Amino acid sequence: MTWMQAVIICAAVCVAAAERRFPEGFKFGAATASYQVEGAWNVSDKGENIWDRFVHSRPEAISDRSTGDVACDSYHRWQEDIQLLVDMNVDFYRFSISWSRLLPTGFSQRVSADGARYYGDLIDGLLAKGIEPIVTLYHWDLPQPLQDLGGWANPMISDWFADYARVAYNLYGDRVKTWVTINEPTVICDIGYNNLIAPGLESEGRGSYLCTKHVLLAHAKAYRLYERDFKPKYQGQVSLTNHMMWFEPATEQDVELTELVKTLSIQRYCHPIFSSEGGWPPALERYIAEKSREEGEPRSRLPPFTQEEKEMLRGSYDYLGLNHYTTRTVRPAAPGEHIGTHLFDGFKELGVVLGAKPEWPTTMSHWFMVHPEGLRALLVSMKQQYGDVPIFIMENGLSDTGADLDDQPRVDYYRSYLEQVLLAIEDGVRVVGYTAWSLLDNFEWMDGYQSRYGLHHVDFSSELRTRTARRSARYYAAVARTKDIHAQYQFNKTNTVKGV
Ligand code: NOJ
């Protein structure tokens, strides 16, 4: 190499390094979910869902005893939401359809005209502004009538879900090109059956595994349906998105246990779909079968897949969706030690307690500590396990008290996590998109409105639910426009009020 060539190469690399820029074609967006933002829980003919029932019947389960009855009132204020997205220069908006708003009984023979209109208007409104809609079919708000029939523990639910998916594909498939069938199966099944969130049932290690199986099958049926009847004319893409923490051993002795935790927490939901052999991860299948035997169970608590189900699941994806927030450490519980039942305290099945390194900053969500490097490690491990699949980060973001519009820690969070995404891309991982959680402060499930994830502040005490851009919204707008994580931006607390 000549001296001149070296200078030219160095200049190119150095500029790229200084700018830390995402490749052309990489997409930036922001997300919300129906129950967390829409409100209007009983307008028109909308049916009751498990979150309506849960917050109304178990107010003490929500830390500030709040509900999503009104939330951000996005049912009425969706045009303001679109304006915020426009101001942020994002490529897409990820939102979810409320199953009970579209199908008031949960079943597909009666479609709500109001529900169909609402999502149709939202989709058209986005497209008119050049923002792509990414639609999640299920973000935890199951129609109550289906819960009354057993919910995710009833094997019929995969058909009911596919029927619902067909209605949505028929209504919006011409305009929606990216679908997310199910958001975070692990939260639906492991937390939902640990009596912490709706439906508030207690059946860890049994109901939770029935749920796991049926959620996966529901996804696969909705995927195959799209593939057969809609993909030929619409050419869209379908997958699910999984909640993936990254795990590190607490000590050198905990390396093996940490691998088992990854198998339970991540691969249980990925292996059946993304691995080349399909089915449950063998190590987990063996572990639960053995443990069930020791406990005197007549069969494994992890229900098996038939060969046909395995084949239906295997390869039922067009991209790999993941939601990532945090990294946790893994250690075995001491003899007799109580493993907390709070969100992500540990895994009773494995006798594991989750912790965190003291240097990882804490957040408003008790399960969530900041460790950006975990995201790169997770992305690289996805590629190692499942090959060169396009990876779509469907959620990432920071919770705080929401008190300050000048949320510099959130800016730092986004910058540092995005930097790790860039590093993973340099490692050869095919990351194609990134979604900030969340567009707005919203109803944060069991934390109510005490934990805020919004790029925009929402004033829940005002009838207008006034939205105001935080510093992080201005930062993210600059990143989305330039694809550079060090992009310059302006933030002025006084002139950012929207929605009046
Ligand atoms: C993931 C969930 O999909 C979303 O609903 C939730 O608000 C965020 N995690 C933050 O906890």
Coordinates of C-alpha atoms and ligand atoms in Angstrom, one line a residue:
M1 CA 0.0 0.0 0.0
T2 CA 1.3 3.4 -0.9
W3 CA 1.5 6.3 1.6
M4 CA -1.3 8.1 -0.3
Q5 CA -3.6 5.0 -0.3
A6 CA -3.0 4.7 3.4
V7 CA -4.0 8.3 4.0
I8 CA -7.2 7.9 1.9
I9 CA -8.2 4.7 3.7
C10 CA -7.5 6.2 7.1
A11 CA -9.5 9.3 6.2
A12 CA -12.5 7.3 5.2
V13 CA -12.3 5.1 8.3
C14 CA -11.6 8.0 10.6
V15 CA -14.6 10.0 9.3
A16 CA -16.9 7.0 9.6
A17 CA -15.6 6.4 13.1
A18 CA -16.1 10.0 14.2
E19 CA -19.6 10.1 12.7
R20 CA -20.7 6.6 13.8
R21 CA -23.2 6.4 11.0
F22 CA -25.8 3.7 10.2
P23 CA -25.8 2.2 6.7
E24 CA -28.2 3.5 4.0
G25 CA -31.5 1.7 4.2
F26 CA -31.3 1.2 8.0
K27 CA -34.7 2.2 9.4
F28 CA -35.5 4.1 12.6
G29 CA -38.8 4.2 14.3
A30 CA -40.7 4.5 17.5
A31 CA -43.3 2.3 19.2
T32 CA -46.3 2.1 21.4
A33 CA -49.0 -0.5 22.2
S34 CA -52.7 -0.3 22.2
Y35 CA -53.6 -0.8 25.9
Q36 CA -50.7 1.5 26.9
V37 CA -51.7 4.5 24.9
E38 CA -55.2 4.3 23.3
G39 CA -57.5 4.7 26.3
A40 CA -61.2 4.7 25.1
W41 CA -61.5 1.4 26.8
N42 CA -65.3 1.2 26.4
V43 CA -66.1 3.4 23.4
S44 CA -68.4 2.3 20.7
D45 CA -68.6 -1.5 20.6
K46 CA -65.1 -2.3 21.9
G47 CA -65.1 -5.5 23.9
E48 CA -63.5 -5.9 27.3
N49 CA -60.0 -7.4 27.4
I50 CA -57.9 -8.9 30.1
W51 CA -56.2 -5.6 31.0
D52 CA -59.5 -3.9 31.4
R53 CA -60.6 -6.6 33.7
F54 CA -57.3 -6.8 35.6
V55 CA -57.0 -3.1 36.4
H56 CA -60.6 -2.8 37.3
S57 CA -60.8 -5.9 39.5
R58 CA -57.3 -5.8 41.0
P59 CA -56.3 -2.1 41.4
E60 CA -53.7 -3.0 44.0
A61 CA -51.7 -4.9 41.4
I62 CA -50.8 -1.6 39.7
S63 CA -48.3 0.4 41.8
D64 CA -50.2 3.8 41.5
R65 CA -53.6 2.1 41.2
S66 CA -54.0 3.7 37.8
T67 CA -55.6 2.2 34.7
G68 CA -55.3 2.5 30.9
D69 CA -58.9 3.7 30.7
V70 CA -57.8 7.0 29.2
A71 CA -54.0 6.6 29.0
C72 CA -52.6 8.9 26.3
D73 CA -56.0 9.1 24.7
S74 CA -54.4 8.1 21.4
Y75 CA -57.8 6.8 20.3
H76 CA -58.8 10.5 19.9
R77 CA -55.3 12.1 19.6
W78 CA -53.7 9.9 17.0
Q79 CA -53.2 12.8 14.6
E80 CA -51.0 14.5 17.3
D81 CA -49.0 11.3 17.6
I82 CA -48.4 11.3 13.9
Q83 CA -47.2 14.9 14.0
L84 CA -44.7 13.9 16.7
L85 CA -43.5 11.1 14.5
V86 CA -43.1 13.5 11.6
D87 CA -41.1 15.9 13.8
M88 CA -38.8 13.0 14.7
N89 CA -38.1 12.1 11.0
V90 CA -38.7 8.5 11.7
D91 CA -39.2 5.9 8.9
F92 CA -41.9 3.9 10.7
Y93 CA -44.3 3.7 13.6
R94 CA -44.8 0.4 15.4
F95 CA -48.2 0.3 17.1
S96 CA -50.5 -2.6 18.0
I97 CA -54.1 -3.4 17.3
S98 CA -56.4 -4.0 20.2
W99 CA -58.0 -7.4 19.4
S100 CA -61.2 -6.4 21.3
R101 CA -61.5 -3.1 19.5
L102 CA -61.5 -4.9 16.1
L103 CA -63.3 -8.0 17.2
P104 CA -65.5 -7.1 20.2
T105 CA -66.2 -10.8 21.1
G106 CA -62.7 -12.0 20.3
F107 CA -64.1 -14.1 17.5
S108 CA -63.9 -13.1 13.9
Q109 CA -67.5 -13.4 12.8
R110 CA -68.2 -9.8 14.0
V111 CA -65.8 -7.1 13.0
S112 CA -66.3 -3.7 14.7
A113 CA -66.8 -1.0 12.1
D114 CA -65.5 1.6 14.5
G115 CA -62.4 -0.5 15.3
A116 CA -61.7 -1.1 11.6
R117 CA -62.1 2.6 10.8
Y118 CA -59.8 3.7 13.7
Y119 CA -56.9 1.6 12.6
G120 CA -57.6 2.3 8.9
D121 CA -57.4 6.1 9.6
L122 CA -54.2 5.7 11.6
I123 CA -52.6 3.7 8.9
D124 CA -53.7 6.1 6.1
G125 CA -52.6 9.1 8.2
L126 CA -49.1 7.6 8.7
L127 CA -48.8 6.8 5.0
A128 CA -49.9 10.2 4.0
K129 CA -46.9 11.6 5.9
G130 CA -44.5 9.0 4.5
I131 CA -44.3 7.0 7.7
E132 CA -44.5 3.2 7.4
P133 CA -46.9 1.4 9.7
I134 CA -45.5 -1.6 11.5
V135 CA -48.4 -3.4 13.1
T136 CA -48.3 -5.8 16.1
L137 CA -51.3 -8.0 16.3
Y138 CA -51.0 -9.0 20.0
H139 CA -49.5 -6.8 22.6
W140 CA -51.0 -8.5 25.7
D141 CA -54.6 -7.4 25.6
L142 CA -56.5 -10.6 25.1
P143 CA -60.3 -10.4 24.7
Q144 CA -61.8 -11.4 28.0
P145 CA -64.3 -13.8 26.4
L146 CA -61.3 -15.8 25.2
Q147 CA -59.7 -15.7 28.6
D148 CA -62.9 -17.0 30.0
L149 CA -62.4 -20.1 27.8
G150 CA -58.9 -20.6 29.1
G151 CA -57.0 -18.0 27.1
W152 CA -53.5 -19.1 26.1
A153 CA -53.8 -22.4 27.9
N154 CA -56.6 -23.5 25.5
P155 CA -55.2 -25.1 22.4
M156 CA -58.0 -23.6 20.3
I157 CA -56.5 -20.2 20.8
S158 CA -54.0 -20.6 18.0
D159 CA -56.9 -20.9 15.5
W160 CA -58.8 -18.0 17.1
F161 CA -55.6 -15.9 16.7
A162 CA -55.2 -16.9 13.1
D163 CA -58.8 -16.0 12.4
Y164 CA -58.1 -12.6 13.9
A165 CA -54.9 -12.2 11.9
R166 CA -56.9 -13.0 8.7
V167 CA -59.3 -10.1 9.5
A168 CA -56.3 -7.7 10.0
Y169 CA -54.5 -8.9 6.9
N170 CA -57.7 -8.5 4.8
L171 CA -58.3 -5.0 6.1
Y172 CA -54.8 -3.6 6.1
G173 CA -52.5 -6.0 4.2
D174 CA -52.5 -3.8 1.1
R175 CA -50.9 -1.0 3.2
V176 CA -49.1 -2.7 6.0
K177 CA -45.9 -4.5 4.9
T178 CA -44.4 -5.5 8.2
W179 CA -46.4 -7.5 10.8
V180 CA -45.4 -8.5 14.3
T181 CA -47.7 -11.4 15.3
I182 CA -46.9 -11.5 19.0
N183 CA -45.1 -9.2 21.4
E184 CA -42.9 -10.8 24.0
P185 CA -44.2 -14.3 24.6
T186 CA -42.1 -14.6 27.8
V187 CA -44.0 -11.8 29.4
I188 CA -47.4 -13.1 28.3
C189 CA -46.6 -16.6 29.6
D190 CA -44.1 -16.4 32.4
I191 CA -45.2 -13.1 34.0
G192 CA -48.9 -13.5 33.1
Y193 CA -49.0 -16.9 34.8
N194 CA -47.0 -15.7 37.8
N195 CA -49.9 -13.6 39.1
L196 CA -48.2 -10.3 38.3
I197 CA -49.9 -9.0 35.2
A198 CA -53.1 -9.9 33.4
P199 CA -54.7 -12.4 33.4
G200 CA -53.2 -12.7 36.9
L201 CA -53.1 -16.4 37.1
E202 CA -50.7 -18.5 39.2
S203 CA -49.4 -21.5 37.3
E204 CA -45.7 -21.1 36.9
G205 CA -44.1 -24.1 35.2
R206 CA -47.3 -25.6 34.0
G207 CA -49.8 -22.9 32.7
S208 CA -46.8 -20.9 31.6
Y209 CA -45.6 -23.8 29.4
L210 CA -49.0 -24.5 27.9
C211 CA -49.1 -20.8 27.1
T212 CA -45.6 -20.9 25.6
K213 CA -46.6 -23.7 23.2
H214 CA -49.9 -22.1 22.2
V215 CA -48.4 -18.6 21.7
L216 CA -45.8 -20.1 19.4
L217 CA -48.3 -22.1 17.5
A218 CA -50.6 -19.0 17.2
H219 CA -47.7 -17.1 15.7
A220 CA -46.9 -19.9 13.3
K221 CA -50.5 -20.3 12.1
A222 CA -50.7 -16.5 11.5
Y223 CA -47.4 -16.7 9.7
R224 CA -48.3 -19.6 7.4
L225 CA -51.7 -18.0 6.7
Y226 CA -50.0 -14.8 5.5
E227 CA -47.4 -16.8 3.5
R228 CA -50.1 -18.7 1.7
D229 CA -52.9 -16.2 1.1
F230 CA -51.4 -12.8 1.4
K231 CA -47.7 -12.7 0.7
P232 CA -48.1 -13.5 -3.0
K233 CA -50.1 -10.3 -3.6
Y234 CA -48.7 -8.0 -0.9
Q235 CA -45.1 -9.2 -0.5
G236 CA -45.0 -8.2 3.2
Q237 CA -42.9 -9.7 6.0
V238 CA -44.1 -11.4 9.2
S239 CA -42.4 -12.4 12.4
L240 CA -42.8 -12.1 16.2
T241 CA -40.7 -10.1 18.7
N242 CA -39.2 -11.6 21.8
H243 CA -38.1 -10.0 25.0
M244 CA -34.4 -10.8 25.3
M245 CA -32.3 -9.8 28.2
W246 CA -28.6 -10.6 28.0
F247 CA -27.2 -12.7 30.8
E248 CA -23.7 -12.8 32.3
P249 CA -22.4 -15.3 34.9
A250 CA -22.1 -13.7 38.4
T251 CA -18.9 -15.7 38.9
E252 CA -16.7 -18.1 36.8
Q253 CA -18.6 -21.0 38.4
D254 CA -21.9 -19.8 36.9
V255 CA -21.0 -20.1 33.2
E256 CA -22.9 -23.3 32.6
L257 CA -26.0 -22.1 34.6
T258 CA -26.0 -18.9 32.6
E259 CA -26.2 -21.0 29.4
L260 CA -29.2 -22.8 30.8
V261 CA -30.8 -19.5 31.7
K262 CA -30.4 -18.4 28.1
T263 CA -32.0 -21.6 27.0
L264 CA -35.0 -21.1 29.2
S265 CA -35.4 -17.4 28.7
I266 CA -34.4 -16.8 25.1
Q267 CA -34.1 -20.0 23.2
R268 CA -37.4 -21.5 24.4
Y269 CA -39.0 -18.9 22.2
C270 CA -36.5 -18.9 19.4
H271 CA -35.3 -22.4 18.8
P272 CA -38.6 -23.7 17.5
I273 CA -38.8 -21.0 14.9
F274 CA -35.2 -19.9 14.0
S275 CA -33.1 -23.0 14.4
S276 CA -32.5 -25.4 11.5
E277 CA -33.7 -28.4 13.4
G278 CA -36.8 -26.9 15.1
G279 CA -38.6 -28.0 18.2
W280 CA -37.8 -27.1 21.8
P281 CA -34.1 -26.5 22.7
P282 CA -32.9 -30.1 23.5
A283 CA -31.1 -29.1 26.7
L284 CA -34.3 -27.4 28.1
E285 CA -36.5 -30.3 27.0
R286 CA -34.2 -32.8 28.8
Y287 CA -34.0 -30.6 31.9
I288 CA -37.7 -30.1 32.3
A289 CA -38.5 -33.8 31.5
E290 CA -36.0 -34.9 34.1
K291 CA -37.2 -32.5 36.7
S292 CA -40.9 -33.4 36.1
R293 CA -40.0 -37.1 36.6
E294 CA -38.2 -36.3 39.9
E295 CA -41.3 -34.4 41.0
G296 CA -43.5 -37.4 40.3
E297 CA -45.2 -35.9 37.3
P298 CA -46.7 -38.4 34.9
R299 CA -45.3 -36.5 31.9
S300 CA -43.0 -33.5 31.3
R301 CA -44.6 -30.2 32.2
L302 CA -43.2 -28.8 28.9
P303 CA -45.8 -30.1 26.4
P304 CA -44.3 -31.7 23.3
F305 CA -44.8 -30.5 19.7
T306 CA -46.1 -33.0 17.1
Q307 CA -44.0 -33.4 14.1
E308 CA -46.4 -31.4 12.1
E309 CA -46.4 -28.5 14.6
K310 CA -42.6 -28.6 14.6
E311 CA -42.6 -28.2 10.8
M312 CA -45.1 -25.5 10.9
L313 CA -43.0 -23.5 13.4
R314 CA -39.6 -24.1 11.9
G315 CA -38.8 -21.2 9.6
S316 CA -42.0 -19.3 10.3
Y317 CA -40.2 -15.9 10.1
D318 CA -39.1 -13.2 7.6
Y319 CA -37.0 -11.4 10.2
L320 CA -35.9 -11.9 13.8
G321 CA -37.6 -9.4 16.1
L322 CA -36.2 -8.6 19.5
N323 CA -36.9 -6.2 22.3
H324 CA -33.9 -5.5 24.5
Y325 CA -33.4 -3.3 27.5
T326 CA -31.1 -4.9 30.0
T327 CA -28.4 -7.3 31.1
R328 CA -28.6 -9.4 34.3
T329 CA -26.2 -11.5 36.2
V330 CA -26.9 -15.2 37.0
R331 CA -26.1 -17.2 40.1
P332 CA -27.6 -20.2 41.8
A333 CA -30.0 -19.6 44.7
A334 CA -28.4 -20.5 48.0
P335 CA -30.0 -23.5 49.8
G336 CA -33.4 -22.4 51.1
E337 CA -33.0 -18.9 49.5
H338 CA -36.3 -17.4 48.4
I339 CA -36.4 -16.6 44.8
G340 CA -38.5 -13.4 44.4
T341 CA -41.7 -13.5 42.4
H342 CA -41.4 -10.0 41.1
L343 CA -40.7 -9.4 37.5
F344 CA -37.4 -11.0 36.5
D345 CA -36.1 -11.6 40.1
G346 CA -35.0 -15.1 39.0
F347 CA -36.1 -18.4 37.5
K348 CA -37.6 -20.8 40.0
E349 CA -37.5 -23.6 37.4
L350 CA -33.7 -23.4 37.4
G351 CA -33.1 -22.3 41.0
V352 CA -31.6 -19.1 39.7
V353 CA -31.4 -15.6 41.2
L354 CA -30.8 -12.7 38.8
G355 CA -28.6 -9.8 39.9
A356 CA -26.6 -6.9 38.4
K357 CA -23.1 -5.5 38.6
P358 CA -22.9 -2.6 41.0
E359 CA -21.5 -0.4 38.3
W360 CA -24.6 -0.8 36.1
P361 CA -26.9 2.2 36.6
T362 CA -30.4 1.5 37.8
T363 CA -33.6 2.8 36.2
M364 CA -37.2 3.3 37.3
S365 CA -38.0 -0.3 36.3
H366 CA -36.7 -2.5 39.1
W367 CA -35.7 -5.3 36.6
F368 CA -33.7 -3.0 34.4
M369 CA -30.0 -1.9 34.7
V370 CA -28.1 -0.1 32.0
H371 CA -25.3 -2.1 30.3
P372 CA -25.1 -1.3 26.6
E373 CA -22.5 -3.9 25.8
G374 CA -25.1 -6.6 26.5
L375 CA -26.9 -5.6 23.3
R376 CA -23.9 -6.2 21.1
A377 CA -23.3 -9.6 22.7
L378 CA -26.9 -10.6 22.3
L379 CA -27.0 -9.6 18.6
V380 CA -23.8 -11.5 17.9
S381 CA -25.1 -14.6 19.7
M382 CA -28.3 -14.4 17.5
K383 CA -26.2 -14.6 14.4
Q384 CA -24.0 -17.3 15.8
Q385 CA -27.1 -19.4 16.6
Y386 CA -29.5 -18.7 13.8
G387 CA -27.3 -17.5 10.9
D388 CA -27.4 -14.5 8.8
V389 CA -31.1 -13.6 9.5
P390 CA -32.2 -9.9 9.3
I391 CA -32.6 -8.7 12.8
F392 CA -35.1 -6.0 13.7
I393 CA -34.8 -4.3 17.1
M394 CA -38.4 -3.8 17.9
E395 CA -37.9 -2.0 21.3
N396 CA -35.2 -0.4 23.2
G397 CA -35.3 2.6 25.6
L398 CA -35.0 3.9 29.1
S399 CA -37.4 4.4 32.0
D400 CA -37.1 7.3 34.4
T401 CA -39.4 9.3 36.7
G402 CA -40.4 11.5 33.8
A403 CA -39.9 14.6 35.8
D404 CA -37.4 16.3 33.5
L405 CA -37.9 17.3 29.9
D406 CA -34.1 17.6 29.8
D407 CA -33.6 13.9 30.0
Q408 CA -29.9 13.7 29.2
P409 CA -29.6 10.2 30.7
R410 CA -32.0 8.9 28.1
V411 CA -30.0 10.6 25.3
D412 CA -26.9 8.9 26.7
Y413 CA -28.8 5.6 26.9
Y414 CA -29.9 5.8 23.2
R415 CA -26.4 6.9 22.1
S416 CA -24.6 4.1 23.9
Y417 CA -27.0 1.4 22.9
L418 CA -27.0 2.5 19.3
E419 CA -23.2 2.5 19.3
Q420 CA -23.4 -1.2 20.3
V421 CA -25.8 -1.8 17.4
L422 CA -23.2 -0.2 15.1
L423 CA -20.5 -2.4 16.5
A424 CA -22.6 -5.5 16.0
I425 CA -23.2 -4.4 12.4
E426 CA -19.4 -4.2 12.1
D427 CA -19.2 -7.7 13.6
G428 CA -21.3 -8.8 10.6
V429 CA -24.7 -9.0 12.2
R430 CA -27.5 -8.0 9.8
V431 CA -29.4 -5.5 11.9
V432 CA -31.9 -3.8 9.7
G433 CA -34.0 -1.5 12.0
Y434 CA -34.2 0.0 15.4
T435 CA -37.3 1.0 17.4
A436 CA -37.3 3.4 20.3
W437 CA -39.6 2.6 23.1
S438 CA -41.5 4.7 23.5
L439 CA -43.0 7.5 21.4
L440 CA -44.9 8.6 24.5
D441 CA -45.0 8.2 28.2
N442 CA -47.7 5.6 28.7
F443 CA -49.3 3.1 31.0
E444 CA -46.3 1.0 32.0
W445 CA -48.3 -2.1 33.1
M446 CA -47.8 -2.9 36.8
D447 CA -45.8 0.3 37.3
G448 CA -48.7 2.4 36.1
Y449 CA -47.6 6.0 35.2
Q450 CA -44.7 6.0 37.7
S451 CA -42.2 4.7 35.2
R452 CA -41.8 6.7 32.1
Y453 CA -40.3 5.6 28.8
G454 CA -41.4 8.5 26.5
L455 CA -39.4 10.5 24.1
H456 CA -42.3 12.8 24.7
H457 CA -43.7 13.7 28.1
V458 CA -47.4 13.3 28.5
D459 CA -49.3 15.4 31.0
F460 CA -51.7 12.8 32.4
S461 CA -53.4 15.4 34.6
S462 CA -54.6 17.5 31.7
E463 CA -57.6 16.5 29.7
L464 CA -55.7 17.2 26.5
R465 CA -53.0 14.7 27.5
T466 CA -50.6 17.4 26.3
R467 CA -47.5 15.9 24.7
T468 CA -44.1 17.7 25.0
A469 CA -40.9 16.7 23.3
R470 CA -38.0 15.8 25.7
R471 CA -34.4 16.4 24.8
S472 CA -34.3 12.7 23.8
A473 CA -36.9 13.3 21.1
R474 CA -34.8 16.0 19.6
Y475 CA -31.7 13.8 19.7
Y476 CA -33.5 10.9 18.2
A477 CA -34.9 13.1 15.4
A478 CA -31.4 14.1 14.5
V479 CA -30.2 10.4 14.5
A480 CA -33.2 9.4 12.4
R481 CA -32.4 12.1 9.9
T482 CA -28.6 11.7 9.6
K483 CA -28.2 8.1 10.8
D484 CA -25.3 9.5 12.8
I485 CA -25.3 8.8 16.6
H486 CA -23.3 12.0 17.2
A487 CA -25.6 14.2 15.1
Q488 CA -26.1 17.8 16.3
Y489 CA -29.5 18.8 17.5
Q490 CA -31.2 21.7 19.3
F491 CA -33.3 21.4 22.4
N492 CA -35.3 24.2 23.9
K493 CA -37.5 23.4 26.8
T494 CA -39.8 26.3 26.2
N495 CA -40.9 25.9 22.6
T496 CA -41.6 22.2 22.4
V497 CA -45.2 22.0 23.6
K498 CA -47.5 20.1 21.3
G499 CA -51.1 19.1 21.2
V500 CA -52.8 22.3 22.3
Ligands
NOJ1 C1 -41.6 -4.3 26.6 C2 -43.1 -4.2 26.4 O1 -43.4 -4.7 25.1 C3 -43.7 -2.8 26.5 O2 -45.0 -2.9 26.5 C4 -43.1 -2.2 27.8 O3 -43.7 -1.0 28.1 C5 -41.6 -2.1 27.8 N1 -41.1 -3.5 27.6 C6 -41.0 -1.5 29.0 O4 -41.2 -2.3 30.1

